[in-house]
Coordinates of C-alpha atoms in Angstrom, one line a residue:
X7 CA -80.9 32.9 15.7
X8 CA -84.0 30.7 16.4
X9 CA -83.2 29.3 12.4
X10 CA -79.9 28.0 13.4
X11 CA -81.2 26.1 16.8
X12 CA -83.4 24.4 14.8
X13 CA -81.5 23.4 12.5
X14 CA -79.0 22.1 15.5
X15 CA -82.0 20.2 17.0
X16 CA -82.7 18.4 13.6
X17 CA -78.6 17.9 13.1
X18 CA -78.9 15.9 16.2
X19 CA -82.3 14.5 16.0
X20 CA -80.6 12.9 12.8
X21 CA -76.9 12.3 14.1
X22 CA -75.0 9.0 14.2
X23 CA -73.6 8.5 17.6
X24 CA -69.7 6.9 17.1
X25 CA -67.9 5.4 19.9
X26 CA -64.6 6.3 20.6
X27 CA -63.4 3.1 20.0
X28 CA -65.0 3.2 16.6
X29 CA -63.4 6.6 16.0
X30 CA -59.9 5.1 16.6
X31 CA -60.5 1.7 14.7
X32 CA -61.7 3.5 11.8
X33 CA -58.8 6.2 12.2
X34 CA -56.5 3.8 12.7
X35 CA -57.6 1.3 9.8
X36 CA -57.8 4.1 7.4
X37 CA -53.9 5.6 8.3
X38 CA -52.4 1.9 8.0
X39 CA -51.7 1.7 12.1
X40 CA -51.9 -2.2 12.3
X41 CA -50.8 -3.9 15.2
X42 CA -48.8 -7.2 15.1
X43 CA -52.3 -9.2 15.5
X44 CA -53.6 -7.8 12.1
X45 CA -55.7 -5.0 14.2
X46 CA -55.6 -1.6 13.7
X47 CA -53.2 0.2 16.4
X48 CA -56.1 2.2 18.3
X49 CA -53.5 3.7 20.9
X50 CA -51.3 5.1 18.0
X51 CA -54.6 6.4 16.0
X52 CA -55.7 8.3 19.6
X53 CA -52.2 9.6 20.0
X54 CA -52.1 11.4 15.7
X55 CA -55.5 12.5 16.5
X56 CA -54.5 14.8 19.8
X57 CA -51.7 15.9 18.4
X58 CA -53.5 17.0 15.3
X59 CA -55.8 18.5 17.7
X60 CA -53.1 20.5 19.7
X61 CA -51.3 21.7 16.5
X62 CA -54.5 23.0 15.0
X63 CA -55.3 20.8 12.4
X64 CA -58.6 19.2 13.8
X65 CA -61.2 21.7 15.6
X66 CA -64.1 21.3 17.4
X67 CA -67.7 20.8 15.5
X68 CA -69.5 21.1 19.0
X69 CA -68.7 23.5 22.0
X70 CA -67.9 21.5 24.9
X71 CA -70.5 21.1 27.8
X72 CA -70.9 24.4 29.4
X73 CA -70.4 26.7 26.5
X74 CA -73.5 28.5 25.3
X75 CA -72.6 30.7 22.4
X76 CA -71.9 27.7 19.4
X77 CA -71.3 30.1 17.0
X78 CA -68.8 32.0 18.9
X79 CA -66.8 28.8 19.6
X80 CA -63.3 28.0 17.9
X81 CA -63.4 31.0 15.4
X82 CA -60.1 31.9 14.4
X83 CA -58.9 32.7 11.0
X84 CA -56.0 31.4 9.3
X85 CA -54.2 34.2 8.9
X86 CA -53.6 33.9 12.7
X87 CA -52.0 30.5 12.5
X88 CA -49.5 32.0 9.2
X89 CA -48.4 34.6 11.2
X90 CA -46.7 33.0 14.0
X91 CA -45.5 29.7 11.8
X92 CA -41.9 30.1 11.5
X93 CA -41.6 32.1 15.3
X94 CA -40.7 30.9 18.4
X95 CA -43.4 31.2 20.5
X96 CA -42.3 29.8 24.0
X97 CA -40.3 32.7 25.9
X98 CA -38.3 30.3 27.8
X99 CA -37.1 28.2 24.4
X100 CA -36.6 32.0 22.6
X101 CA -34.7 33.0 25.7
X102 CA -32.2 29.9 24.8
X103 CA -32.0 30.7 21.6
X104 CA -31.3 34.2 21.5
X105 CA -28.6 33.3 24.4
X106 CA -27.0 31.5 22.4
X107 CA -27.2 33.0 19.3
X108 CA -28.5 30.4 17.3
X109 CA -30.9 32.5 15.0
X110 CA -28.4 34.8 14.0
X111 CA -26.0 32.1 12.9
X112 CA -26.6 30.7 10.0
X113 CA -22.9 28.7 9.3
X114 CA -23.4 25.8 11.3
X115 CA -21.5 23.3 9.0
X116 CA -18.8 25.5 8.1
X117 CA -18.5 25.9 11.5
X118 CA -18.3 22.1 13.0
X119 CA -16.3 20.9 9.8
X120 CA -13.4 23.5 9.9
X121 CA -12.5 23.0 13.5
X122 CA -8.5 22.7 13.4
X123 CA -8.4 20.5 16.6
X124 CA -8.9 17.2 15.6
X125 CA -9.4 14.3 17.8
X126 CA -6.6 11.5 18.5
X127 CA -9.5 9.0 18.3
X128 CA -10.1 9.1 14.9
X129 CA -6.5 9.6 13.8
X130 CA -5.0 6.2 12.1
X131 CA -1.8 4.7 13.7
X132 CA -1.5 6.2 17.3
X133 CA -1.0 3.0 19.4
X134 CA -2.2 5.1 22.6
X135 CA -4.1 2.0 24.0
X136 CA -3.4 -0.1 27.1
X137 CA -1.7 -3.6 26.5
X138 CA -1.4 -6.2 29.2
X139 CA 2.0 -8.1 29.5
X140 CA 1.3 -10.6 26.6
X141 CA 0.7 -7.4 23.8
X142 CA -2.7 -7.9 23.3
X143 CA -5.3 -5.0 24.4
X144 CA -6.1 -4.8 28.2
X145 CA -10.2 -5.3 28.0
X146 CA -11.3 -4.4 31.8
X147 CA -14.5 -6.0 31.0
X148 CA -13.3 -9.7 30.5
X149 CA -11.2 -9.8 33.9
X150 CA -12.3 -13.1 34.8
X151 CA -9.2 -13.8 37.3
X152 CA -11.7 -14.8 40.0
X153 CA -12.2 -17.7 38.0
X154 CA -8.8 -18.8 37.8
X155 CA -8.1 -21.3 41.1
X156 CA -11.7 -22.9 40.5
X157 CA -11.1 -26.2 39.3
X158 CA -8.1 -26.4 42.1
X159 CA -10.5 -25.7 44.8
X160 CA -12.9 -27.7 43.6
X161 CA -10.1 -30.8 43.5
X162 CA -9.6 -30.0 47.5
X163 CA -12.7 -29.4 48.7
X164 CA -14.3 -33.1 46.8
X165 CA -11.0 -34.9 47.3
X166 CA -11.9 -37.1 49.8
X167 CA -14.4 -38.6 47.3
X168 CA -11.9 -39.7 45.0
X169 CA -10.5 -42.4 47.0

């Protein structure tokens, strides 16, 4: 017990302090995270290195302040992490899925492609569409008829000038 706080003491007697910063630069420089400017993408690097955190890939080397037992900190074997890969763990997200019986399904495609009600959209020469008087399409988002007495009104209003 006393062999292992010794050895801690000379660990950090002897470690090399890294800012965060650093951390991310480094991180970031070494994945291939550049920004525009030629720099390496330090928001990007922080945001791979959380979530390699939170799925388990990246574990603590130090307990956080407060924890006493060191060696007690972060053991958990791998077996652990194999057992539940592959499982839903969330109740609320297995309660959706077992709702709608979407693990028992497995004939999704067969499913979505053999649907006999097809569409009209997609069906070539229905001529369902709304034409104005002229035969061309009706297009709602061109109306422009408040545009069409301008140059008229602007004849009366200035006319006066003209003489």
């Amino acid at each position: 017990d006393t062999d292992t706080d010794t050895d801690t003491d000379k660990d950090s007697k002897n470690a090399v302090h890294v800012s965060p910063l650093e951390l991310l630069t480094v991180y970031g420089y070494s994945r291939g995270f550049m920004t525009q400017r030629g720099l390496p993408d330090t928001s990007k690097a922080a945001k791979y290195i959380l979530k390699d955190f939170v799925q388990g890939r990246i574990c603590y080397c130090y307990a956080p302040p407060g924890v006493i037992q060191q060696h007690q900190y972060h053991q958990f074997t791998v077996s652990d992490r194999i057992v539940n890969r592959g499982k839903i763990t969330d109740r609320k997200l297995q309660r959706v899925y077992e709702g709608n019986n979407l693990l028992a399904r497995r004939d999704f495609d067969q499913d979505f492609f053999n649907q006999t009600s097809t569409s009209a959209a997609h069906i070539k020469g229905g001529n369902n569409n709304k034409t104005n008087e002229s035969g061309s399409m009706a297009k709602p988002w061109k109306n422009h008829q408040h545009k069409r007495n301008r140059k008229e009104k602007l004849r009366r209003v200035y006319g006066h000038l003209d003489n």
